[in-house]
Coordinates of N, CA and C in Angstrom, one line a residue:
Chain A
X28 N 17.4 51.8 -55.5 CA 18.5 51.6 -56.5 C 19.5 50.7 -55.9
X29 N 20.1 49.5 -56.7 CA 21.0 48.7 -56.7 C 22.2 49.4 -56.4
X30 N 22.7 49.3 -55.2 CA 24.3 49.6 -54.7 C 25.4 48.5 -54.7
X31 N 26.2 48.3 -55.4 CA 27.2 47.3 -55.1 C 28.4 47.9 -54.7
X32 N 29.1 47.5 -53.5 CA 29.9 47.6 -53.2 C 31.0 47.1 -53.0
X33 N 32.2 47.0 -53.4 CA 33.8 46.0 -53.1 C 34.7 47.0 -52.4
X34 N 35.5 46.3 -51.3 CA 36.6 46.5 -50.8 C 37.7 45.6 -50.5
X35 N 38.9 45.9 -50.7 CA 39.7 47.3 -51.1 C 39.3 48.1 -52.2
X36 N 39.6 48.3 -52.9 CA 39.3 49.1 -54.4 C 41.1 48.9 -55.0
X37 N 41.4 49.2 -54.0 CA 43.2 48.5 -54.4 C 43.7 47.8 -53.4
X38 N 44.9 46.7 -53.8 CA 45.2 45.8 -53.1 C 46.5 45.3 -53.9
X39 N 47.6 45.9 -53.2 CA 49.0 44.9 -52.9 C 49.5 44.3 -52.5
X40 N 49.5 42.8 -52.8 CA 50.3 42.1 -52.0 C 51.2 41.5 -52.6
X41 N 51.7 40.6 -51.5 CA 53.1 40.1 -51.9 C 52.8 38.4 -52.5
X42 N 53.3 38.2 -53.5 CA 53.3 36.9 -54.3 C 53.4 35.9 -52.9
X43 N 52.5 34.6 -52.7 CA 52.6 33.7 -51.2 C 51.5 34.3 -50.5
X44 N 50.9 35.2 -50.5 CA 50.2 35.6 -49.6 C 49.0 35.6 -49.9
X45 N 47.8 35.5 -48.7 CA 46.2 35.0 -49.2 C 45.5 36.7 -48.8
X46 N 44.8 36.8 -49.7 CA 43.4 37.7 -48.8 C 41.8 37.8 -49.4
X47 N 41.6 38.6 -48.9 CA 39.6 38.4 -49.7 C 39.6 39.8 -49.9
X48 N 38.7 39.7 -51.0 CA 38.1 41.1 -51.4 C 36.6 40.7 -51.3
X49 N 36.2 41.9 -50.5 CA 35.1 41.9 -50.6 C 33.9 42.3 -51.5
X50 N 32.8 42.1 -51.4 CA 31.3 42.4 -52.1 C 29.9 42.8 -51.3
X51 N 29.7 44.0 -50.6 CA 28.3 44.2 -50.4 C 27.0 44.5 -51.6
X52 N 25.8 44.4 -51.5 CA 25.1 44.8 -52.5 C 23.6 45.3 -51.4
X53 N 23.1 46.1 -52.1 CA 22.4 46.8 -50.9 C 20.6 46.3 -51.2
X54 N 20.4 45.5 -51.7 CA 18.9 44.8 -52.2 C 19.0 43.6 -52.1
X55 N 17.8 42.1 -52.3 CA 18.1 41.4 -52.8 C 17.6 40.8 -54.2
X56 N 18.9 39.7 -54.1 CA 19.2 39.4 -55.2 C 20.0 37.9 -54.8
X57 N 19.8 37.2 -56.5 CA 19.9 35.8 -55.6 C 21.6 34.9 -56.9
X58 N 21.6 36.3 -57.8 CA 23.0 36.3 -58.8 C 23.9 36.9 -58.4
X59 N 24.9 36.4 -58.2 CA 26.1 37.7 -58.1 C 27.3 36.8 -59.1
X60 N 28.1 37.6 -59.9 CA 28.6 37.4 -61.0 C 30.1 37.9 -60.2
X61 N 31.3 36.9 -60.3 CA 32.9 37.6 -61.2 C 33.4 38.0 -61.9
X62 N 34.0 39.0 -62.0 CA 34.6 39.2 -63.6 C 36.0 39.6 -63.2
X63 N 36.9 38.8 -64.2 CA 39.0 40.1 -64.2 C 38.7 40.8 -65.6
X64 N 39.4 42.0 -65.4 CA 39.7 42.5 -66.3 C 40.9 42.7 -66.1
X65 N 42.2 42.4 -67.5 CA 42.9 43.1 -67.1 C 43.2 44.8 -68.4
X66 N 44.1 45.3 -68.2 CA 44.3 46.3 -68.7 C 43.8 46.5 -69.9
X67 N 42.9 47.0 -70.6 CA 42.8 47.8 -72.0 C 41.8 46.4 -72.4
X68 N 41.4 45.4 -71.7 CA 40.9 44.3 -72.1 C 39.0 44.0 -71.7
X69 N 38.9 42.9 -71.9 CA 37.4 43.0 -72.0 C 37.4 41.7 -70.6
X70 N 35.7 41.3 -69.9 CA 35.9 41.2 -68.8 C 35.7 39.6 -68.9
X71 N 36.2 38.8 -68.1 CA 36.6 37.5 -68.3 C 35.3 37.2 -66.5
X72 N 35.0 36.2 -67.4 CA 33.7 35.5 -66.3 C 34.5 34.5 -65.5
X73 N 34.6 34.4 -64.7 CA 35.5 33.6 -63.4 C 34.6 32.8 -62.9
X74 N 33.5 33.8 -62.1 CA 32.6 32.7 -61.2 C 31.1 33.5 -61.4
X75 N 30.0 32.4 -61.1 CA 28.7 32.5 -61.3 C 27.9 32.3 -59.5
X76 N 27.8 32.8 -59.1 CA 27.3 32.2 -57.9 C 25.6 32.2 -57.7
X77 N 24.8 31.4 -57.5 CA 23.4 31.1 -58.0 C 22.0 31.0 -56.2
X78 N 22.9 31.0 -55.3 CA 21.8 30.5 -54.1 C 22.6 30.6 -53.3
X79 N 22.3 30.8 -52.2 CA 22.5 31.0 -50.8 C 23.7 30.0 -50.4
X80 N 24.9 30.4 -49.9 CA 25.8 29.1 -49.5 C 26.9 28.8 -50.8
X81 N 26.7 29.2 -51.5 CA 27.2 29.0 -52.7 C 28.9 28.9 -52.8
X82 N 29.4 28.5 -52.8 CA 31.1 28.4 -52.9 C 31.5 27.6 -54.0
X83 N 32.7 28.4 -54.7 CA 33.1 27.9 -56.4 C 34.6 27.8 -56.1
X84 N 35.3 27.4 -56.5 CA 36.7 27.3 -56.3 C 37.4 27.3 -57.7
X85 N 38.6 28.0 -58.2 CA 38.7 27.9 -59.4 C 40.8 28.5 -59.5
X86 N 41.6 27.2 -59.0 CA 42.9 27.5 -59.0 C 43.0 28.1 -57.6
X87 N 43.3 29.1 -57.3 CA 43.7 29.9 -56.4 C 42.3 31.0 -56.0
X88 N 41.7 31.0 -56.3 CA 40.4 31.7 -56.3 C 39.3 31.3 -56.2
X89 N 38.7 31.6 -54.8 CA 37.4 31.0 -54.2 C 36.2 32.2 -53.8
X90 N 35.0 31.9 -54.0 CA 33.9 32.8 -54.5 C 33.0 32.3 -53.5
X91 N 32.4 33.0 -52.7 CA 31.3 32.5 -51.8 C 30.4 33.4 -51.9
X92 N 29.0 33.2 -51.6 CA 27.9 34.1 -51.8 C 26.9 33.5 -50.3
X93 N 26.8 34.9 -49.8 CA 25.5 34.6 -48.8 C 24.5 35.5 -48.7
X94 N 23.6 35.0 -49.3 CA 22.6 36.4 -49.2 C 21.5 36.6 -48.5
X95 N 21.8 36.4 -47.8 CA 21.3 36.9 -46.3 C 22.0 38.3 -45.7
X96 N 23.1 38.0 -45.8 CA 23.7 38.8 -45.5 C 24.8 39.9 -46.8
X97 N 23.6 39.4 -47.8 CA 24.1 40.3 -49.1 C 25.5 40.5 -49.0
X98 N 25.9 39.6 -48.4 CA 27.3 39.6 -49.2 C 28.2 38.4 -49.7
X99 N 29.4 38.7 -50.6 CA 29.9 37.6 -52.0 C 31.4 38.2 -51.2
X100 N 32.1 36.9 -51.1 CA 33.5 36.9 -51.1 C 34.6 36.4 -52.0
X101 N 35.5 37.2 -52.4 CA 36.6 36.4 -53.1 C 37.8 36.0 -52.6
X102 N 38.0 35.0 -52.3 CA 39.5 35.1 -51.1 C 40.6 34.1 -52.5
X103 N 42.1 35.0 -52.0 CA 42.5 34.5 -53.1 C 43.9 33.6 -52.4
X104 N 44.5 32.4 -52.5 CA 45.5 31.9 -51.7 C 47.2 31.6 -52.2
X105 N 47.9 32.5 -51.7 CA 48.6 32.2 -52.2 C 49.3 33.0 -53.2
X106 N 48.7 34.0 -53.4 CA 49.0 34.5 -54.7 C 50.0 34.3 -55.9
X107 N 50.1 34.4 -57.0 CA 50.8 35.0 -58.1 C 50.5 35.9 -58.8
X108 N 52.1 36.2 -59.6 CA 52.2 37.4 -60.1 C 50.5 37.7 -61.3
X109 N 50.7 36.3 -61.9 CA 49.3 36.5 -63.1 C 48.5 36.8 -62.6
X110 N 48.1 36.5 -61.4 CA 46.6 37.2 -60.9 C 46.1 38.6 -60.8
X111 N 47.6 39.2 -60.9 CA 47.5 40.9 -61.1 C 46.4 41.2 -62.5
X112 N 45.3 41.5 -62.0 CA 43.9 42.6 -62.3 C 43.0 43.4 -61.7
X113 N 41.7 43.7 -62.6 CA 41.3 44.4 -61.4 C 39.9 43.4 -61.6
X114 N 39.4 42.9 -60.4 CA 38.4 42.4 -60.3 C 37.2 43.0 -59.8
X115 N 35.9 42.6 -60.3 CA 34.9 43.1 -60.7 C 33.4 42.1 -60.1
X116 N 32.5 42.5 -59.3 CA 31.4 41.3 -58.4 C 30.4 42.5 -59.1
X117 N 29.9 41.9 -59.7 CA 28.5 42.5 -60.1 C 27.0 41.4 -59.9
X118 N 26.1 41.9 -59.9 CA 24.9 41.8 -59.2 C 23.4 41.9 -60.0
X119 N 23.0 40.8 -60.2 CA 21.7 40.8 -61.2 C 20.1 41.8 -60.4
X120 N 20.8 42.7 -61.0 CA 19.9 44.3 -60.8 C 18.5 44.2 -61.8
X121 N 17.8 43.1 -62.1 CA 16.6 43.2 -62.8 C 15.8 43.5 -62.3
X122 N 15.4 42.4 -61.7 CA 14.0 42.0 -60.9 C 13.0 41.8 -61.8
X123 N 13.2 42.0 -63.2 CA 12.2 41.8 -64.2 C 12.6 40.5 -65.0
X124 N 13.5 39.8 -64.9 CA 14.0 39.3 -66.1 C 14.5 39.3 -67.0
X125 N 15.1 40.6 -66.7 CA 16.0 41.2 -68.4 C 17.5 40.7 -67.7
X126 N 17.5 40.5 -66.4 CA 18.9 39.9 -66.3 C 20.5 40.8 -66.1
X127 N 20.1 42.0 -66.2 CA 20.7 43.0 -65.9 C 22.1 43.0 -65.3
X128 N 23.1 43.4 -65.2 CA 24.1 43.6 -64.3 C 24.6 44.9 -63.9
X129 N 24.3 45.1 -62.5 CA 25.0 46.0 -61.3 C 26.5 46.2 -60.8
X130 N 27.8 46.3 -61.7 CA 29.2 46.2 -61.2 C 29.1 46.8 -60.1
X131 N 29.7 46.4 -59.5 CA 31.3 47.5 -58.2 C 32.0 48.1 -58.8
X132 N 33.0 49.1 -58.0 CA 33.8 49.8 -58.8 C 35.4 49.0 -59.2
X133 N 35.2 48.2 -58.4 CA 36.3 47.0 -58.8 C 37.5 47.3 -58.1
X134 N 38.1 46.3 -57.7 CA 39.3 45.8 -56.9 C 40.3 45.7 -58.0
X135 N 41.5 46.7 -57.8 CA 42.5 46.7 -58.6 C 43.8 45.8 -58.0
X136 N 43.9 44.8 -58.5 CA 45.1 43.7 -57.2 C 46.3 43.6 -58.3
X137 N 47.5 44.0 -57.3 CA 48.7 43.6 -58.0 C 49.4 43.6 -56.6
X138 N 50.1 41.9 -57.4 CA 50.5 40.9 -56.8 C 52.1 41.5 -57.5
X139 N 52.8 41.4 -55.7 CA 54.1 41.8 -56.0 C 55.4 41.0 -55.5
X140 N 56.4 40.6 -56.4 CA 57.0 39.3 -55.8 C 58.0 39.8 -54.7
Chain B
X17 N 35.2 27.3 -79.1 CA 34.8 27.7 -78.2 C 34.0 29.3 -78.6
X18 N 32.6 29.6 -78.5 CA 32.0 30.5 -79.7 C 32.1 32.1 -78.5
X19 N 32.3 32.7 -79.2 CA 32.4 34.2 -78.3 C 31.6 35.2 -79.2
X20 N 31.5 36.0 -78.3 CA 31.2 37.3 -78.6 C 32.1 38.7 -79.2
X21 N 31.6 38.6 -80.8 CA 32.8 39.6 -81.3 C 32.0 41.4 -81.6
X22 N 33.1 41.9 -81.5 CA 32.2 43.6 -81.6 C 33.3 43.9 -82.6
X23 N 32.7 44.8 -83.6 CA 33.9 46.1 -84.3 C 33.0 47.3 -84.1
X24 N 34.0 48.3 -84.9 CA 35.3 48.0 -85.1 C 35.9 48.3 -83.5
X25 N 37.2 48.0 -83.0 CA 38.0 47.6 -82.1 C 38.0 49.6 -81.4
X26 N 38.1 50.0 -82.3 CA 38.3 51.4 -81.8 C 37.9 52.6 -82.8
X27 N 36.9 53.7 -82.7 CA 36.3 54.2 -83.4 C 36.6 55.7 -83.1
X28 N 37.3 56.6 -83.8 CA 37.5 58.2 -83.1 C 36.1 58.8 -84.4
X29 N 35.5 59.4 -83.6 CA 34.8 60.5 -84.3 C 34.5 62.1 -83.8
X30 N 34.0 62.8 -84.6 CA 33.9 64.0 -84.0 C 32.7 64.6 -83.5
X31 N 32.4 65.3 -82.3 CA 31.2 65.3 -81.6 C 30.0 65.8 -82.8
X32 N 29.1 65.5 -82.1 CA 28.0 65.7 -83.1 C 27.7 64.9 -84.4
X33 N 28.5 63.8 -84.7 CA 28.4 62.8 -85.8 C 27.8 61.9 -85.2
X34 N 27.5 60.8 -86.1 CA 26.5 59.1 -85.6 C 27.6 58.3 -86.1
X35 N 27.2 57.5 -84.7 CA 28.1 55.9 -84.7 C 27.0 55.0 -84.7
X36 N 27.9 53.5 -85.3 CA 27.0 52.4 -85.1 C 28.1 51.4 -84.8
X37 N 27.8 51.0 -83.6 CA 28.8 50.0 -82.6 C 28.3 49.0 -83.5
X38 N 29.1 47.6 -83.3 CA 28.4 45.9 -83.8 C 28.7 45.0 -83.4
X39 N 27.9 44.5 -83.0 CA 28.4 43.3 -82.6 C 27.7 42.0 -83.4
X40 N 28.2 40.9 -83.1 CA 28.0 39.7 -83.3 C 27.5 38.7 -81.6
X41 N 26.2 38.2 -81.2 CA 26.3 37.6 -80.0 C 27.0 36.4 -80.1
X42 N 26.9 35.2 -79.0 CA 26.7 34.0 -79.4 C 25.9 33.7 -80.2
X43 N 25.9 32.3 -80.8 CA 24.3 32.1 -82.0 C 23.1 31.6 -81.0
X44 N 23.1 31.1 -80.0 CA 22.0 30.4 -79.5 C 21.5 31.5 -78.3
X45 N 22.8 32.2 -78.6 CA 21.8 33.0 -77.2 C 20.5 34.1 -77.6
X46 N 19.3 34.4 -76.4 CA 18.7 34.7 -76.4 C 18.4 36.9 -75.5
X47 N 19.3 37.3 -74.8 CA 19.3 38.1 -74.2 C 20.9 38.7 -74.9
X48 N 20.5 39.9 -75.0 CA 21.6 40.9 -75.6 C 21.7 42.4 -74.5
X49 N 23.1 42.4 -74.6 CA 23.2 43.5 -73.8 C 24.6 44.8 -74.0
X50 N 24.5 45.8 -73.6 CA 25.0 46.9 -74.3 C 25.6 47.6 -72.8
X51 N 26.8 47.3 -72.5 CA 27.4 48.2 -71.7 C 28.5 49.2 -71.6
X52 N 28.6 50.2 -70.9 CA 30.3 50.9 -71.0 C 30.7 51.1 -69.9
X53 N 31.9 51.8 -70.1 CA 33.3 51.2 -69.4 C 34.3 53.2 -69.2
X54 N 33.9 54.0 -69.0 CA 34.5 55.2 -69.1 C 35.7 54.7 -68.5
X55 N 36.9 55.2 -69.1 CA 38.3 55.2 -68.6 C 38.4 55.3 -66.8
X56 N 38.8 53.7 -66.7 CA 39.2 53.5 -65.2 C 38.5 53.9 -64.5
X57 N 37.0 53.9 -64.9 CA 35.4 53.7 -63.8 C 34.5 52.0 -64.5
X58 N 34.1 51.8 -63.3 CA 33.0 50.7 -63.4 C 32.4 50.8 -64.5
X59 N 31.8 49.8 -64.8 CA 31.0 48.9 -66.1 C 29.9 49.4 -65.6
X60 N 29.1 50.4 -66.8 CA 27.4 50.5 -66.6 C 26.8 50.0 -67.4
X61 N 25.5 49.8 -66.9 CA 24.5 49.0 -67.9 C 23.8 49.9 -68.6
X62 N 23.4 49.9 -69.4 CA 22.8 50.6 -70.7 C 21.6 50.3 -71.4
X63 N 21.5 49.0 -71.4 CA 20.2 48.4 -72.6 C 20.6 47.0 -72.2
X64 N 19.4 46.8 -72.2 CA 19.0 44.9 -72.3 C 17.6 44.9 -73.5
X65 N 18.0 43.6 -74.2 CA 17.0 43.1 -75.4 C 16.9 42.3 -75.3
X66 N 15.4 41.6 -75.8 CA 15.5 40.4 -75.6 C 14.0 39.9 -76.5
X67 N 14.0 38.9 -77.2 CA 12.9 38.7 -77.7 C 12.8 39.9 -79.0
X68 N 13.2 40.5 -79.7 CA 13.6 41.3 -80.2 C 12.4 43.0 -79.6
X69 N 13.0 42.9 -78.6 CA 12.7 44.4 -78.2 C 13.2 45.0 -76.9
X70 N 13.5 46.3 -76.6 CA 14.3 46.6 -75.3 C 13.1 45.9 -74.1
X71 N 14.0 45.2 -73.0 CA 13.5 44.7 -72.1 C 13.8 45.7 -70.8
X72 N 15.0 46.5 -70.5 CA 15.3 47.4 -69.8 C 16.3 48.7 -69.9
X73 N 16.3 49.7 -69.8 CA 17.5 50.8 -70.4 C 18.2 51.3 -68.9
X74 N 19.0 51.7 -68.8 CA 19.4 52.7 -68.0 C 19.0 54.3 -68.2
X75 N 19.2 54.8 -67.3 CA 19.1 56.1 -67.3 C 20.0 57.0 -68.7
X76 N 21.5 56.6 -68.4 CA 21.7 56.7 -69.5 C 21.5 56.9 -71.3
X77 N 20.7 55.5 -71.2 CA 20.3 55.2 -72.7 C 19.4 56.2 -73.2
X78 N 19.3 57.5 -73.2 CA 18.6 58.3 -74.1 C 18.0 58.4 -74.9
X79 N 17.5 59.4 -75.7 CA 16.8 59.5 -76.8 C 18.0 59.6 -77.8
X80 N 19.3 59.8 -77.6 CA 20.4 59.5 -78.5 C 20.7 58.5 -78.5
X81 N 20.6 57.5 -78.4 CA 20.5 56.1 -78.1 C 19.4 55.1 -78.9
X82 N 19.9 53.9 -79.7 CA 19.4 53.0 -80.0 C 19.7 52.0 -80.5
X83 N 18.9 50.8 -80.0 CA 19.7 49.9 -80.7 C 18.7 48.8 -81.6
X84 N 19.3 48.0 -82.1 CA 18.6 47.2 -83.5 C 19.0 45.8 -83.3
X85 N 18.5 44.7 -84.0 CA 19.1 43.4 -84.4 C 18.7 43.3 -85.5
X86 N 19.1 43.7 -86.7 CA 18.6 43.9 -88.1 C 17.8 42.6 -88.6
X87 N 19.2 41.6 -88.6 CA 18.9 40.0 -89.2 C 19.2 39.3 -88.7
X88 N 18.9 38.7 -87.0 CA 18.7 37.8 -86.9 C 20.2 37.4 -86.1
X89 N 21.1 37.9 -86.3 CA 22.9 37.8 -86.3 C 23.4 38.9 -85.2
X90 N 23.6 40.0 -85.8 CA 24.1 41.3 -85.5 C 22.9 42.3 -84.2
X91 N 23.7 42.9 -83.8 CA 23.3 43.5 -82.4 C 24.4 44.9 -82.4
X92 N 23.4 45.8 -83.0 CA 24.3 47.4 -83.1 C 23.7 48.7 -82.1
X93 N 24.5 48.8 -81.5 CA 24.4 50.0 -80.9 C 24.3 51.3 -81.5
X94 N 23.6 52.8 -81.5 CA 23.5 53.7 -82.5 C 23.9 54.6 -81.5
X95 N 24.7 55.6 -81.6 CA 24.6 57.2 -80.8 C 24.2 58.0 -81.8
X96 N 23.0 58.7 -81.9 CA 22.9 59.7 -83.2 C 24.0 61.4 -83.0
X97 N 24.1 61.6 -82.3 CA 24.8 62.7 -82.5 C 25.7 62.4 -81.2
X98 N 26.9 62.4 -81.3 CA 27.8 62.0 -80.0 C 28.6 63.0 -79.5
X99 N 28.8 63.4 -78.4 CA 28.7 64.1 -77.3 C 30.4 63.9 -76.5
X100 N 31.0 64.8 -76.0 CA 32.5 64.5 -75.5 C 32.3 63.3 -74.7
X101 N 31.1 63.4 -73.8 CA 31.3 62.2 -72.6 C 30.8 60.9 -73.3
X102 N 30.7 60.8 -74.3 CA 30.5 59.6 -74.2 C 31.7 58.6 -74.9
X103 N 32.6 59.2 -75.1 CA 33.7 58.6 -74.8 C 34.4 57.5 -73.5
X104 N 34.2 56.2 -74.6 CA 34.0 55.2 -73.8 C 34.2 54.1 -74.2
X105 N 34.8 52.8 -72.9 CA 35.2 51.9 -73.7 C 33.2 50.9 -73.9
X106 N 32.7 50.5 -75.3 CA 31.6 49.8 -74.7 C 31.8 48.7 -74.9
X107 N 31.1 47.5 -74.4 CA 31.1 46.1 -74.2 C 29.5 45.8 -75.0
X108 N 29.4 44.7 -75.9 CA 28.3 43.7 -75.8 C 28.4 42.9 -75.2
X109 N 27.4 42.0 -74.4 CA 27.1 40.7 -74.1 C 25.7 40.2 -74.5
X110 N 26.3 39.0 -74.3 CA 25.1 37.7 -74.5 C 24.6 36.7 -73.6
X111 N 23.6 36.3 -73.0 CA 23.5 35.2 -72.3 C 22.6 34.5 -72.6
X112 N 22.6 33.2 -72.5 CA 21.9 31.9 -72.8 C 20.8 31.7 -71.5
X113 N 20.6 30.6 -71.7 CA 19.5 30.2 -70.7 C 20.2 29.2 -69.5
X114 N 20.3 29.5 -68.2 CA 20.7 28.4 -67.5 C 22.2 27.7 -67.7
X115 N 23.4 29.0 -67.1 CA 23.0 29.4 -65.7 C 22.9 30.8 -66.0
X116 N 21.9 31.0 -66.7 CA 22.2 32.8 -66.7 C 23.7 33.8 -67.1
X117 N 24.2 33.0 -67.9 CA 26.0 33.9 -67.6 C 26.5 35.0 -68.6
X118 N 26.5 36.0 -68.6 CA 26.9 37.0 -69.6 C 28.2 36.9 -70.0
X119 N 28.2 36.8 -71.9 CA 29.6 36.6 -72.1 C 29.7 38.1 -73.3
X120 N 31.0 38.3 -72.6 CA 31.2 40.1 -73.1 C 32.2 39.8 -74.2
X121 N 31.8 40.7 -75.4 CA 32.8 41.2 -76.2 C 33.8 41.9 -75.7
X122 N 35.1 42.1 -77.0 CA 36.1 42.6 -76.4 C 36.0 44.1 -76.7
X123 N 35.2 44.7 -76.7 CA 34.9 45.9 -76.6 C 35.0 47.1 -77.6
X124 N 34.4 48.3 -77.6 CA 34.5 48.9 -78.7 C 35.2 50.1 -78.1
X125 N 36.5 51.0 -78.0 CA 36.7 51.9 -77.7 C 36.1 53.0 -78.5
X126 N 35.1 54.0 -78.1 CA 34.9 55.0 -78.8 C 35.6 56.3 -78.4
X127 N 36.2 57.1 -79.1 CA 36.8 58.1 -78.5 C 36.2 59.7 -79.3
X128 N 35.4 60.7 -78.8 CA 35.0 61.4 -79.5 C 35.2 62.8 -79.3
X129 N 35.7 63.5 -80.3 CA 36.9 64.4 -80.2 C 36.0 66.0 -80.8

């Protein structure tokens, strides 16, 4: 069975400041997916990451995937207040082709000025 | 920009009655998917379709459980007799072909009393 794992699970920081949240996944797999959600809302696709080496960059938010070492990073630089959500690395848990997704329990970030 | 729409937005019913979630996917897409969201826990997977028939279920997805694409459009979820726990927020998605990306509805809160 498909294990994904993120840490922190929460994370405050201060508006200016950079850090990574992490992504283990315990199989392989060659998809690993972004998502924010924020409160009471539905999940917003950020990054796609597709092959080994993979790095996406998108504003303040950079996504790396190595799967070798089954793991996906999000490092974020700089922060702002908007970035306060909880973010979500899930993991194409098929192996058949149905395409499936595996979440984390998700990284709750609030960015504090 | 074409999205993924679900109703109704929020559904209270009382245990032991039948719901029918709804969605609408993208039009071109080809893979349909059925997830939930229990208050402030991770996104599970549920059901994947595809081709018009289940391609994968969760453990989850029961024999109280089903789902349909009547005409060609619509993508509904069924709970026949619904149960306290399954009070939840659920999500459809859709994905296309290449790069593989699932795009989620904004969700269906079910609340069942």
């Amino acid at each position: 069975e498909l294990k994904v794992e993120q840490n922190p699970l929460f994370l405050s920081m201060q508006e200016g400041k950079n850090y990574t949240i992490y992504c283990n996944y315990s199989t392989t797999s060659d998809r690993l997916y972004w998502y924010r959600q924020d409160p009471g809302k539905s999940l917003e696709s950020l990054f796609v990451l597709l092959s080994n080496g993979a790095v996406k960059q998108e504003g303040r938010l950079m996504a790396s995937l190595d799967t070798k070492a089954r793991l996906s990073t999000l490092h974020i630089t700089a922060a702002v207040h908007d970035l306060s959500a909880t973010y979500f690395c899930a993991v194409d848990s098929s192996g058949a082709g149905s395409y499936q997704l595996t979440f984390g329990k998700g990284t709750k970030l609030s960015v504090i000025p | 920009e074409p999205e993924v729409t679900q109703t109704p937005s929020h559904q209270v019913t009382q245990m032991g009655q039948e719901v029918i979630l709804r969605c609408v996917p993208i039009s071109n897409h080809l893979y349909f998917y059925w997830y939930r969201q229990i208050l402030g826990q991770k996104v599970e997977f549920l059901v994947s379709f595809y081709n018009n028939e289940i391609s994968e279920k969760s453990e989850i997805f029961d024999d109280q459980f089903s789902v349909e694409r009547p005409d060609g459009s619509n993508f509904t979820l069924k709970i026949r007799s619904t149960k306290l726990e399954d009070s939840a927020m659920y999500f459809c998605a859709s994905m296309g072909q290449d790069p593989y990306e699932q795009y989620f509805g904004p969700g269906t809160r079910l609340t069942v009393t």
